[in-house]
Structure formats: C-alpha cells, structure tokens
CSV table of C-alpha atoms in Angstrom, one decimal:
chain,number,residue,atom,x,y,z
A,1,UNK,CA,-65.6,-30.7,-168.4
A,2,UNK,CA,-62.8,-28.5,-167.0
A,3,UNK,CA,-60.6,-29.3,-164.0
A,4,UNK,CA,-62.3,-30.2,-160.7
A,5,UNK,CA,-63.1,-27.4,-158.2
A,6,UNK,CA,-61.5,-27.5,-154.7
A,7,UNK,CA,-64.9,-28.7,-153.4
A,8,UNK,CA,-64.8,-31.6,-155.8
A,9,UNK,CA,-61.1,-32.4,-155.2
A,10,UNK,CA,-61.8,-32.6,-151.5
A,11,UNK,CA,-64.6,-35.1,-152.1
A,12,UNK,CA,-62.2,-37.1,-154.3
A,13,UNK,CA,-59.5,-37.0,-151.6
A,14,UNK,CA,-62.0,-38.4,-149.1
A,15,UNK,CA,-63.5,-40.9,-151.5
A,16,UNK,CA,-67.0,-39.5,-151.5
A,17,UNK,CA,-67.0,-38.0,-155.0
A,18,UNK,CA,-69.9,-38.5,-157.5
A,19,UNK,CA,-69.5,-40.9,-160.5
A,20,UNK,CA,-69.0,-38.1,-163.0
A,21,UNK,CA,-66.3,-36.5,-160.8
A,22,UNK,CA,-64.5,-39.8,-160.3
A,23,UNK,CA,-64.4,-40.6,-164.0
A,24,UNK,CA,-62.8,-37.2,-164.6
A,25,UNK,CA,-60.1,-37.4,-162.1
A,26,UNK,CA,-59.2,-40.9,-163.1
A,27,UNK,CA,-58.7,-39.6,-166.6
A,28,UNK,CA,-57.2,-36.2,-165.8
A,29,UNK,CA,-53.5,-36.3,-164.8
A,30,UNK,CA,-53.5,-32.8,-163.2
A,31,UNK,CA,-56.5,-33.5,-161.0
A,32,UNK,CA,-55.2,-37.0,-160.1
A,33,UNK,CA,-51.9,-35.4,-158.9
A,34,UNK,CA,-53.8,-32.9,-156.8
A,35,UNK,CA,-55.8,-35.7,-155.1
A,36,UNK,CA,-52.7,-37.8,-154.5
A,37,UNK,CA,-50.8,-34.8,-153.0
A,38,UNK,CA,-53.8,-34.0,-150.7
A,39,UNK,CA,-53.9,-37.6,-149.5
A,40,UNK,CA,-50.2,-37.6,-148.7
A,41,UNK,CA,-50.5,-34.4,-146.7
A,42,UNK,CA,-53.4,-35.9,-144.7
A,43,UNK,CA,-51.2,-39.0,-144.0
A,44,UNK,CA,-48.3,-36.8,-142.8
A,45,UNK,CA,-50.6,-34.8,-140.6
A,46,UNK,CA,-52.2,-37.8,-139.0
A,47,UNK,CA,-48.8,-39.1,-137.9
A,48,UNK,CA,-48.6,-36.2,-135.5
A,49,UNK,CA,-49.9,-37.2,-132.1
A,50,UNK,CA,-50.9,-35.2,-129.2
A,51,UNK,CA,-48.7,-36.3,-126.3
A,52,UNK,CA,-50.9,-37.8,-123.6
A,53,UNK,CA,-50.6,-36.0,-120.3
A,54,UNK,CA,-50.1,-38.0,-117.1
A,55,UNK,CA,-53.2,-39.2,-115.2
A,56,UNK,CA,-52.5,-36.7,-112.4
A,57,UNK,CA,-52.8,-33.9,-114.9
A,58,UNK,CA,-56.5,-34.7,-115.5
A,59,UNK,CA,-57.4,-34.7,-111.8
A,60,UNK,CA,-55.6,-31.4,-111.3
A,61,UNK,CA,-57.2,-30.0,-114.4
A,62,UNK,CA,-60.7,-30.8,-113.2
A,63,UNK,CA,-59.9,-29.3,-109.8
A,64,UNK,CA,-58.6,-26.1,-111.4
A,65,UNK,CA,-61.7,-25.7,-113.6
A,66,UNK,CA,-64.0,-26.4,-110.6
A,67,UNK,CA,-62.2,-23.7,-108.5
A,68,UNK,CA,-62.3,-21.2,-111.4
A,69,UNK,CA,-66.0,-22.0,-111.9
A,70,UNK,CA,-66.8,-21.6,-108.2
A,71,UNK,CA,-65.0,-18.2,-108.0
A,72,UNK,CA,-66.9,-17.2,-111.2
A,73,UNK,CA,-70.2,-18.2,-109.5
A,74,UNK,CA,-69.5,-16.3,-106.4
A,75,UNK,CA,-68.5,-13.2,-108.5
A,76,UNK,CA,-71.9,-13.4,-110.3
A,77,UNK,CA,-73.7,-13.8,-106.9
A,78,UNK,CA,-71.9,-10.6,-105.6
A,79,UNK,CA,-72.8,-8.7,-108.8
A,80,UNK,CA,-76.4,-9.9,-108.6
A,81,UNK,CA,-77.3,-7.9,-105.4
A,82,UNK,CA,-75.8,-4.6,-106.5
A,83,UNK,CA,-77.0,-4.5,-110.1
A,84,UNK,CA,-80.5,-3.7,-109.0
A,85,UNK,CA,-79.2,-1.1,-106.5
A,86,UNK,CA,-77.2,0.5,-109.4
A,87,UNK,CA,-80.4,0.5,-111.5
A,88,UNK,CA,-82.3,2.2,-108.7
A,89,UNK,CA,-79.6,4.8,-108.4
A,90,UNK,CA,-79.5,5.4,-112.1
A,91,UNK,CA,-83.3,5.7,-112.2
A,92,UNK,CA,-83.2,8.2,-109.4
A,93,UNK,CA,-80.6,10.3,-111.1
A,94,UNK,CA,-82.6,10.3,-114.3
A,95,UNK,CA,-85.7,11.5,-112.4
A,96,UNK,CA,-83.7,14.3,-110.8
A,97,UNK,CA,-82.3,15.4,-114.2
A,98,UNK,CA,-85.7,15.3,-115.7
A,99,UNK,CA,-87.1,17.4,-112.9
A,100,UNK,CA,-84.4,20.0,-113.3
A,101,UNK,CA,-84.9,20.1,-117.0
A,102,UNK,CA,-88.7,20.6,-116.6
A,103,UNK,CA,-88.1,23.3,-114.0
A,104,UNK,CA,-85.7,25.0,-116.4
A,105,UNK,CA,-88.3,24.9,-119.2
A,106,UNK,CA,-91.0,26.3,-116.9
A,107,UNK,CA,-88.8,29.2,-115.8
A,108,UNK,CA,-87.8,30.0,-119.3
A,109,UNK,CA,-91.3,30.0,-120.7
A,110,UNK,CA,-92.4,32.1,-117.7
A,111,UNK,CA,-89.9,34.8,-118.6
A,112,UNK,CA,-90.8,34.9,-122.3
A,113,UNK,CA,-94.4,36.3,-122.1
A,114,UNK,CA,-93.1,39.3,-120.1
A,115,UNK,CA,-90.6,40.0,-122.9
A,116,UNK,CA,-93.3,39.6,-125.4
A,117,UNK,CA,-95.7,41.8,-123.5
A,118,UNK,CA,-93.0,44.4,-123.1
A,119,UNK,CA,-92.1,44.2,-126.8
A,120,UNK,CA,-95.7,44.4,-127.8
A,121,UNK,CA,-96.4,47.4,-125.7
A,122,UNK,CA,-93.4,49.2,-127.1
A,123,UNK,CA,-94.3,48.2,-130.6
A,124,UNK,CA,-97.8,49.5,-130.1
A,125,UNK,CA,-96.6,52.7,-128.6
A,126,UNK,CA,-94.4,53.4,-131.6
A,127,UNK,CA,-97.2,52.5,-134.0
A,128,UNK,CA,-99.9,54.5,-132.1
A,129,UNK,CA,-97.8,57.7,-132.0
A,130,UNK,CA,-99.4,60.2,-134.4
A,131,UNK,CA,-97.2,60.9,-137.4
A,132,UNK,CA,-95.7,64.3,-137.4
A,133,UNK,CA,-95.7,64.7,-133.7
A,134,UNK,CA,-92.3,63.1,-133.1
A,135,UNK,CA,-89.3,65.4,-132.8
A,136,UNK,CA,-87.1,62.8,-134.5
A,137,UNK,CA,-87.5,63.1,-138.3
A,138,UNK,CA,-86.4,59.5,-138.8
A,139,UNK,CA,-89.1,58.2,-136.6
A,140,UNK,CA,-91.6,60.4,-138.4
A,141,UNK,CA,-90.5,58.9,-141.7
A,142,UNK,CA,-90.8,55.4,-140.3
A,143,UNK,CA,-94.2,56.1,-138.8
A,144,UNK,CA,-95.4,57.4,-142.2
A,145,UNK,CA,-94.2,54.3,-143.9
A,146,UNK,CA,-95.7,52.0,-141.2
A,147,UNK,CA,-99.1,53.6,-141.4
A,148,UNK,CA,-99.7,52.0,-144.8
A,149,UNK,CA,-98.2,48.7,-143.8
A,150,UNK,CA,-100.8,45.9,-143.3
A,151,UNK,CA,-100.3,42.9,-141.0
A,152,UNK,CA,-99.4,40.4,-143.6
A,153,UNK,CA,-96.7,42.6,-145.1
A,154,UNK,CA,-95.3,43.4,-141.6
A,155,UNK,CA,-95.3,39.7,-140.7
A,156,UNK,CA,-93.4,38.8,-143.9
A,157,UNK,CA,-90.9,41.5,-143.2
A,158,UNK,CA,-90.3,40.0,-139.7
A,159,UNK,CA,-91.7,43.0,-137.9
A,160,UNK,CA,-94.2,41.0,-135.9
A,161,UNK,CA,-93.8,38.6,-133.0
A,162,UNK,CA,-96.0,35.8,-132.0
A,163,UNK,CA,-98.0,37.2,-129.1
A,164,UNK,CA,-100.9,36.3,-127.0
A,165,UNK,CA,-103.5,38.9,-128.2
A,166,UNK,CA,-105.7,38.8,-125.1
A,167,UNK,CA,-102.8,39.2,-122.9
A,168,UNK,CA,-101.5,42.1,-125.0
A,169,UNK,CA,-104.8,43.9,-125.1
A,170,UNK,CA,-105.1,43.7,-121.3
A,171,UNK,CA,-101.8,45.6,-121.1
A,172,UNK,CA,-102.9,48.5,-123.3
A,173,UNK,CA,-103.7,51.9,-121.9
A,174,UNK,CA,-107.0,53.6,-122.8
A,175,UNK,CA,-105.3,55.8,-125.4
A,176,UNK,CA,-103.7,52.9,-127.0
A,177,UNK,CA,-106.9,51.0,-127.2
A,178,UNK,CA,-108.6,54.0,-128.9
A,179,UNK,CA,-105.8,54.1,-131.5
A,180,UNK,CA,-106.0,50.4,-132.1
A,181,UNK,CA,-109.8,50.7,-132.4
A,182,UNK,CA,-109.4,53.4,-135.1
A,183,UNK,CA,-106.8,51.4,-137.0
A,184,UNK,CA,-109.0,48.3,-137.0
A,185,UNK,CA,-112.0,50.2,-138.2
A,186,UNK,CA,-110.1,51.7,-141.0
A,187,UNK,CA,-108.7,48.4,-142.0
A,188,UNK,CA,-112.1,46.7,-142.0
A,189,UNK,CA,-113.7,49.5,-144.0
A,190,UNK,CA,-111.2,49.3,-146.8
A,191,UNK,CA,-112.6,47.5,-149.8
A,192,UNK,CA,-111.1,44.0,-150.5
A,193,UNK,CA,-109.3,43.5,-153.8
B,1,UNK,CA,-67.7,-36.9,-95.5
B,2,UNK,CA,-64.2,-36.0,-94.7
B,3,UNK,CA,-61.8,-36.3,-97.7
B,4,UNK,CA,-59.2,-38.1,-95.5
B,5,UNK,CA,-59.3,-40.2,-92.4
B,6,UNK,CA,-56.7,-42.0,-90.3
B,7,UNK,CA,-56.6,-44.7,-87.8
B,8,UNK,CA,-54.0,-46.5,-85.8
B,9,UNK,CA,-53.6,-50.3,-86.1
B,10,UNK,CA,-52.5,-52.0,-83.0
B,11,UNK,CA,-49.8,-54.4,-83.7
B,12,UNK,CA,-48.6,-57.3,-81.7
B,13,UNK,CA,-45.1,-56.0,-81.8
B,14,UNK,CA,-43.7,-52.8,-80.6
B,15,UNK,CA,-44.7,-50.8,-83.7
B,16,UNK,CA,-48.1,-49.3,-84.3
B,17,UNK,CA,-49.1,-48.7,-87.9
B,18,UNK,CA,-50.6,-45.4,-88.7
B,19,UNK,CA,-52.8,-45.5,-91.7
B,20,UNK,CA,-53.9,-42.4,-93.6
B,21,UNK,CA,-56.4,-42.7,-96.3
B,22,UNK,CA,-56.9,-39.7,-98.6
B,23,UNK,CA,-59.9,-39.7,-100.8
B,24,UNK,CA,-59.4,-38.3,-104.3
B,25,UNK,CA,-60.8,-34.8,-104.6
B,26,UNK,CA,-62.9,-35.7,-107.6
B,27,UNK,CA,-64.3,-39.0,-106.3
B,28,UNK,CA,-67.5,-38.6,-104.5
B,29,UNK,CA,-68.3,-35.1,-105.7
B,30,UNK,CA,-70.4,-36.3,-108.7
B,31,UNK,CA,-73.9,-37.4,-108.0
B,32,UNK,CA,-74.2,-41.0,-109.5
B,33,UNK,CA,-77.6,-40.1,-110.9
B,34,UNK,CA,-76.0,-37.4,-113.0
B,35,UNK,CA,-74.1,-40.1,-114.9
B,36,UNK,CA,-77.3,-41.3,-116.4
B,37,UNK,CA,-78.4,-37.9,-117.7
B,38,UNK,CA,-78.3,-37.1,-121.4
B,39,UNK,CA,-76.8,-33.9,-122.6
B,40,UNK,CA,-80.0,-31.8,-122.4
B,41,UNK,CA,-80.7,-33.0,-118.9
B,42,UNK,CA,-77.1,-32.4,-117.8
B,43,UNK,CA,-77.1,-28.8,-119.2
B,44,UNK,CA,-80.4,-28.2,-117.4
B,45,UNK,CA,-78.9,-29.5,-114.2
B,46,UNK,CA,-75.9,-27.2,-114.6
B,47,UNK,CA,-78.2,-24.2,-115.1
B,48,UNK,CA,-80.3,-25.1,-112.1
B,49,UNK,CA,-77.1,-25.2,-110.0
B,50,UNK,CA,-77.0,-28.9,-109.3
B,51,UNK,CA,-73.6,-29.7,-107.7
B,52,UNK,CA,-71.4,-31.9,-109.8
B,53,UNK,CA,-73.3,-31.4,-113.1
B,54,UNK,CA,-70.7,-29.1,-114.6
B,55,UNK,CA,-67.9,-31.3,-113.3
B,56,UNK,CA,-69.4,-34.1,-115.3
B,57,UNK,CA,-69.4,-32.0,-118.4
B,58,UNK,CA,-65.8,-31.2,-117.9
B,59,UNK,CA,-64.9,-34.8,-117.3
B,60,UNK,CA,-66.6,-35.9,-120.5
B,61,UNK,CA,-65.1,-33.3,-122.8
B,62,UNK,CA,-61.8,-32.3,-121.2
B,63,UNK,CA,-59.7,-34.7,-123.3
B,64,UNK,CA,-61.2,-33.5,-126.6
B,65,UNK,CA,-60.8,-29.9,-125.7
B,66,UNK,CA,-57.3,-30.3,-124.5
B,67,UNK,CA,-56.2,-32.1,-127.7
B,68,UNK,CA,-57.9,-29.3,-129.7
B,69,UNK,CA,-56.0,-26.7,-127.8
B,70,UNK,CA,-52.8,-28.6,-128.0
B,71,UNK,CA,-53.1,-28.7,-131.8
B,72,UNK,CA,-53.3,-24.9,-131.8
B,73,UNK,CA,-50.8,-24.1,-129.1
B,74,UNK,CA,-48.2,-26.8,-129.6
B,75,UNK,CA,-47.2,-27.1,-126.0
B,76,UNK,CA,-48.7,-28.6,-122.8
B,77,UNK,CA,-48.8,-25.5,-120.6
B,78,UNK,CA,-50.6,-23.3,-123.1
B,79,UNK,CA,-53.0,-26.1,-124.0
B,80,UNK,CA,-53.9,-26.5,-120.4
B,81,UNK,CA,-54.5,-22.8,-119.9
B,82,UNK,CA,-56.5,-22.6,-123.1
B,83,UNK,CA,-58.6,-25.6,-122.1
B,84,UNK,CA,-59.4,-24.1,-118.7
B,85,UNK,CA,-60.4,-20.9,-120.4
B,86,UNK,CA,-62.7,-22.8,-122.8
B,87,UNK,CA,-64.6,-24.5,-119.9
B,88,UNK,CA,-64.9,-21.2,-117.9
B,89,UNK,CA,-66.4,-19.5,-121.0
B,90,UNK,CA,-68.7,-22.5,-121.5
B,91,UNK,CA,-69.9,-22.2,-117.9
B,92,UNK,CA,-70.6,-18.5,-118.4
B,93,UNK,CA,-72.5,-19.1,-121.6
B,94,UNK,CA,-74.4,-22.2,-120.7
B,95,UNK,CA,-77.6,-20.4,-120.4
B,96,UNK,CA,-77.3,-19.2,-124.0
B,97,UNK,CA,-76.7,-22.7,-125.3
B,98,UNK,CA,-79.8,-23.4,-127.5
B,99,UNK,CA,-79.0,-27.1,-128.1
B,100,UNK,CA,-79.2,-26.6,-131.8
B,101,UNK,CA,-75.9,-28.5,-132.0
B,102,UNK,CA,-74.4,-31.1,-129.7
B,103,UNK,CA,-72.7,-29.9,-126.6
B,104,UNK,CA,-69.4,-31.2,-127.9
B,105,UNK,CA,-69.8,-29.2,-131.1
B,106,UNK,CA,-70.7,-26.1,-129.0
B,107,UNK,CA,-67.6,-26.6,-126.9
B,108,UNK,CA,-65.4,-27.0,-129.9
B,109,UNK,CA,-66.8,-23.7,-131.3
B,110,UNK,CA,-65.7,-22.0,-128.1
B,111,UNK,CA,-62.4,-23.8,-128.2
B,112,UNK,CA,-61.6,-22.7,-131.8
B,113,UNK,CA,-62.5,-19.1,-131.0
B,114,UNK,CA,-60.4,-19.1,-127.8
B,115,UNK,CA,-57.5,-20.7,-129.7
B,116,UNK,CA,-57.7,-18.5,-132.7
B,117,UNK,CA,-57.9,-15.4,-130.6
B,118,UNK,CA,-55.1,-16.3,-128.2
B,119,UNK,CA,-52.5,-18.2,-130.2
B,120,UNK,CA,-49.9,-16.2,-132.0
B,121,UNK,CA,-48.5,-18.3,-134.9
B,122,UNK,CA,-45.4,-16.2,-135.2
B,123,UNK,CA,-44.2,-17.3,-131.8
B,124,UNK,CA,-45.3,-20.9,-131.6
B,125,UNK,CA,-43.2,-22.4,-128.8
B,126,UNK,CA,-41.7,-25.8,-129.6
B,127,UNK,CA,-41.8,-28.3,-126.7
B,128,UNK,CA,-38.6,-30.2,-126.1
B,129,UNK,CA,-39.2,-33.9,-125.9
B,130,UNK,CA,-37.8,-34.2,-122.4
B,131,UNK,CA,-40.2,-31.6,-121.1
B,132,UNK,CA,-43.3,-33.3,-122.2
B,133,UNK,CA,-45.4,-34.6,-119.3
B,134,UNK,CA,-46.7,-37.5,-121.3
B,135,UNK,CA,-46.7,-41.3,-121.2
B,136,UNK,CA,-44.9,-43.0,-124.1
B,137,UNK,CA,-47.2,-45.4,-125.8
B,138,UNK,CA,-45.0,-46.6,-128.6
B,139,UNK,CA,-42.1,-49.1,-128.7
B,140,UNK,CA,-39.9,-47.1,-131.0
B,141,UNK,CA,-36.2,-47.0,-130.9
B,142,UNK,CA,-34.7,-43.8,-129.7
B,143,UNK,CA,-33.6,-42.9,-133.3
B,144,UNK,CA,-37.0,-43.5,-134.7
B,145,UNK,CA,-38.6,-41.5,-131.9
B,146,UNK,CA,-36.3,-38.5,-132.6
B,147,UNK,CA,-37.0,-38.7,-136.3
B,148,UNK,CA,-40.7,-39.0,-135.7
B,149,UNK,CA,-40.6,-36.0,-133.3
B,150,UNK,CA,-38.7,-33.9,-135.8
B,151,UNK,CA,-41.2,-34.7,-138.5
B,152,UNK,CA,-44.1,-33.9,-136.1
B,153,UNK,CA,-42.5,-30.6,-135.2
B,154,UNK,CA,-42.3,-29.7,-138.9
B,155,UNK,CA,-45.9,-30.6,-139.4
B,156,UNK,CA,-47.0,-28.6,-136.3
B,157,UNK,CA,-45.0,-25.6,-137.5
B,158,UNK,CA,-46.5,-25.8,-141.0
B,159,UNK,CA,-50.0,-26.1,-139.6
B,160,UNK,CA,-49.4,-23.2,-137.2
B,161,UNK,CA,-48.6,-21.0,-140.2
B,162,UNK,CA,-51.8,-21.7,-142.1
B,163,UNK,CA,-54.4,-19.0,-142.4
B,164,UNK,CA,-56.8,-19.1,-139.5
B,165,UNK,CA,-59.8,-20.7,-141.1
B,166,UNK,CA,-57.6,-23.2,-143.0
B,167,UNK,CA,-55.8,-24.1,-139.8
B,168,UNK,CA,-59.1,-24.6,-137.9
B,169,UNK,CA,-60.7,-26.6,-140.7
B,170,UNK,CA,-57.7,-28.9,-141.0
B,171,UNK,CA,-57.4,-29.5,-137.3
B,172,UNK,CA,-61.1,-30.2,-136.8
B,173,UNK,CA,-61.3,-32.5,-139.9
B,174,UNK,CA,-58.1,-34.5,-139.6
B,175,UNK,CA,-57.7,-34.7,-135.8
B,176,UNK,CA,-61.2,-34.6,-134.5
B,177,UNK,CA,-62.9,-36.1,-137.5
B,178,UNK,CA,-65.8,-33.7,-137.5
B,179,UNK,CA,-68.1,-33.7,-140.5
B,180,UNK,CA,-67.9,-30.8,-142.9
B,181,UNK,CA,-71.3,-29.7,-141.7
B,182,UNK,CA,-70.2,-29.6,-138.1
B,183,UNK,CA,-67.1,-27.7,-139.0
B,184,UNK,CA,-69.3,-25.2,-141.0
B,185,UNK,CA,-71.5,-24.8,-137.9
B,186,UNK,CA,-68.4,-24.1,-135.7
B,187,UNK,CA,-66.8,-21.7,-138.1
B,188,UNK,CA,-69.9,-20.0,-139.3
B,189,UNK,CA,-69.2,-21.0,-142.9
B,190,UNK,CA,-70.9,-23.1,-145.6
B,191,UNK,CA,-70.0,-26.7,-146.4
B,192,UNK,CA,-68.6,-25.7,-149.7
B,193,UNK,CA,-66.3,-23.1,-148.1
B,194,UNK,CA,-65.2,-25.7,-145.5
B,195,UNK,CA,-64.3,-28.1,-148.3
B,196,UNK,CA,-62.4,-25.4,-150.2
B,197,UNK,CA,-60.6,-24.3,-147.1
B,198,UNK,CA,-59.6,-27.9,-146.4
B,199,UNK,CA,-58.3,-28.4,-149.9
B,200,UNK,CA,-56.2,-25.3,-149.8
B,201,UNK,CA,-55.0,-26.1,-146.3
B,202,UNK,CA,-53.7,-29.5,-147.5
B,203,UNK,CA,-52.0,-27.7,-150.5
B,204,UNK,CA,-50.3,-25.2,-148.2
B,205,UNK,CA,-49.3,-27.9,-145.8
B,206,UNK,CA,-47.7,-29.9,-148.6
B,207,UNK,CA,-45.8,-26.8,-149.9
B,208,UNK,CA,-44.5,-26.1,-146.4
B,209,UNK,CA,-43.4,-29.6,-145.8
B,210,UNK,CA,-41.8,-30.1,-149.3
B,211,UNK,CA,-41.8,-33.1,-151.5
B,212,UNK,CA,-39.3,-35.2,-149.6
B,213,UNK,CA,-41.2,-34.8,-146.3
B,214,UNK,CA,-44.2,-36.5,-147.8
C-alpha cells in the first residue's frame, strides 16, 4: 500500500479512519507526520476566537435587518403593480409591430403580381413577334434561337419567371392568344422521344 | 401598544418623580406562538407575510452568521455589513428555499457566497484590540492577551490567504463544526473533494504559520 490520500489523511486527522488506513499510518513515518501536522494546525486555528460583540449590537443588528427587510418588501410591492402594466405595454407594442409587418408583407406581395404580369406580357410580346419582321438583327437572331427553345430548357436557363398562368392569359391580347395557341399546338404535335 | 410611556409619581416632599419607561424595540414584536414553530412552519409563516416570523429567523441564526462573516472579514464592521446582507438575500430567496437542507445550512450557503464574493483577501483589515466592541471573557494577563491576539492575527492572516474553497472548507469545519456532507452541500462539491480541500488547507495553514508557531 502506498502513502495515504488526502481524503484518508483527513479521516486519520479526525480519528475516523478505517482499520487498514490506521494500521498504515501508524507504521508509515511520512503519513504519521502529515497527520500530526494537520492536528497541530487545527489546534492553532481553534485558539482563534471571534470577539463577542456587546449585547446592544444584537438589538441594533436585528433592527437594521428588520428595516432593510421592510424597505425590501415595500420595494417589491411597488414593483408588483407596474410589472403587469409593463407587460401590457410590451404586448401592445408587439401587436403593433406585428400589424405593421403584416401590412408591409401584404403591400409588397400586392405589387409583385403587377410586375410579373408586366414581365410576362413583355416576354410574350417578344416571343410572339414573327421572326424576320424585327428591324433589329440582334433581336431577329434571338427570336430565331428562342423559337426552338422548349419550356424546360428556358426554365433551366433562368429565362422564365414563376407566374400565375390564368392571370397571365387574361392579360393577353387576341393576337397574342392566337400565337400562343399555335405554339402550343406545334409543341403538342411534336413526337416524344 | 406604545413603545414608551411615562407617569409622574407624586411624592410627599417637594419633588415629583418623572418615570419614563422605554420598551425594547424587539420585545413584543414577535408573536409568542411563532416561538413554537419548527423550521418548516416558520419559513411558511415568513412567506405568508406573518409579522415577526422573519425576525425570529434572524434572532435564531444571527450569531452563527455573524461569526461566519467575521471569520472571512476579520473585523467587526465588515462582519456586521456582510451579516445584514446575508439576511436580506435570505429574505429575497425564501420562496425558493426547497427545504432539502436545514435552514441553517441554507443560510450558511448564502453567507459563504456573500463572503467569498465580497471579501478581498489582499486587503484584509486587521482590527486593533482597543477598537473591538466585545466583552472580554478570559482572565488573561495583559501580556498573555497581547501574545494571544498576535497569534490570532497571524492565523487569521494565514486563513485569509488560503484559496477560496480551502478557506471556506476550513472555516466551516473547524469553527462551525459542520459535517463534510453539509460542507459539500454548501460548496456544491463532493465529500471527497471537501476532505481533500480540508487537508490541503491545513497544510497551507501550517506552512504560513511556520514550525515555531505551531
């Protein structure tokens, strides 16, 4: 068995060690010295008293504590009435902020369909324009390329926007609807590979 | 009832005696029934706001708390302030006292935390003997008293420079004779850690005091 642990040495110092621990420290000089030193330190510490205050001190002490507790109690009572008021105020502010946020969201989403409809109509106009009739050779070139472009490829290329189809169709002119009809017929007639 | 009252005694001679009687501020404020309450009932009475209930808790535990604070602070004024702080914190936290330990142990826990947080060991004020507001209880000669006080000052200084947990463990074990389990509950440690802290505290105390002091 090696030397005793601090835990065991404390038990020896206080006389509550186990039999095996006692037999060790009685036979081990190093551990015995440790125990003796601990007991001497305890004895030196125990000689230090706390000076006893005068009896008046205790009466004044109790009075001071009572006064501090009473002011604490009245402070808590004052806080009690305005805490609910503060909660009501905070709740009202939260509701106002929520209403503003919802209103903002509604306004913003109300604007967006108009942009989409405008975009869709512009996009359809450019798509419906017969190739070769534009004065701009660049546009003619793009129109030629776009005529062979199917929807999936256009979507992957980021050329499409998420639109409400019924809304979009209601905005088309008669000419635009005829062009769209022709395009759809051609697409449906094409054999699937 | 008025705390003080006066009456005039008629006297056969020319003088009349005026007698003033002043009742102690504390006397009469505690309900006698409260004195029969156990700890749990007393705590419940405090929480329900019964007058005098907390006064009785203070009266029962003030000495122990003051002595604990004095061990940490080393002087009367700081010990008194710390003790007052302990009871105010106890009053605030009474509703959260779960009675898993005794009320005394709970108060000691508050006291140790207050003292460890507030007491600065590097500036431990030493209290001159003549400034102490205490009552001498020993029949020592003046020389013996001075020697004893000097030794006590060295021990206090040595204890004040112990690491926080060692200091708290030593004070609670030697001066308040709490069990290792109670100390572990107060410090949030295990019994083994408390015993190890106690051993190392004694070793450091011995080193600080030196061989001849022991």
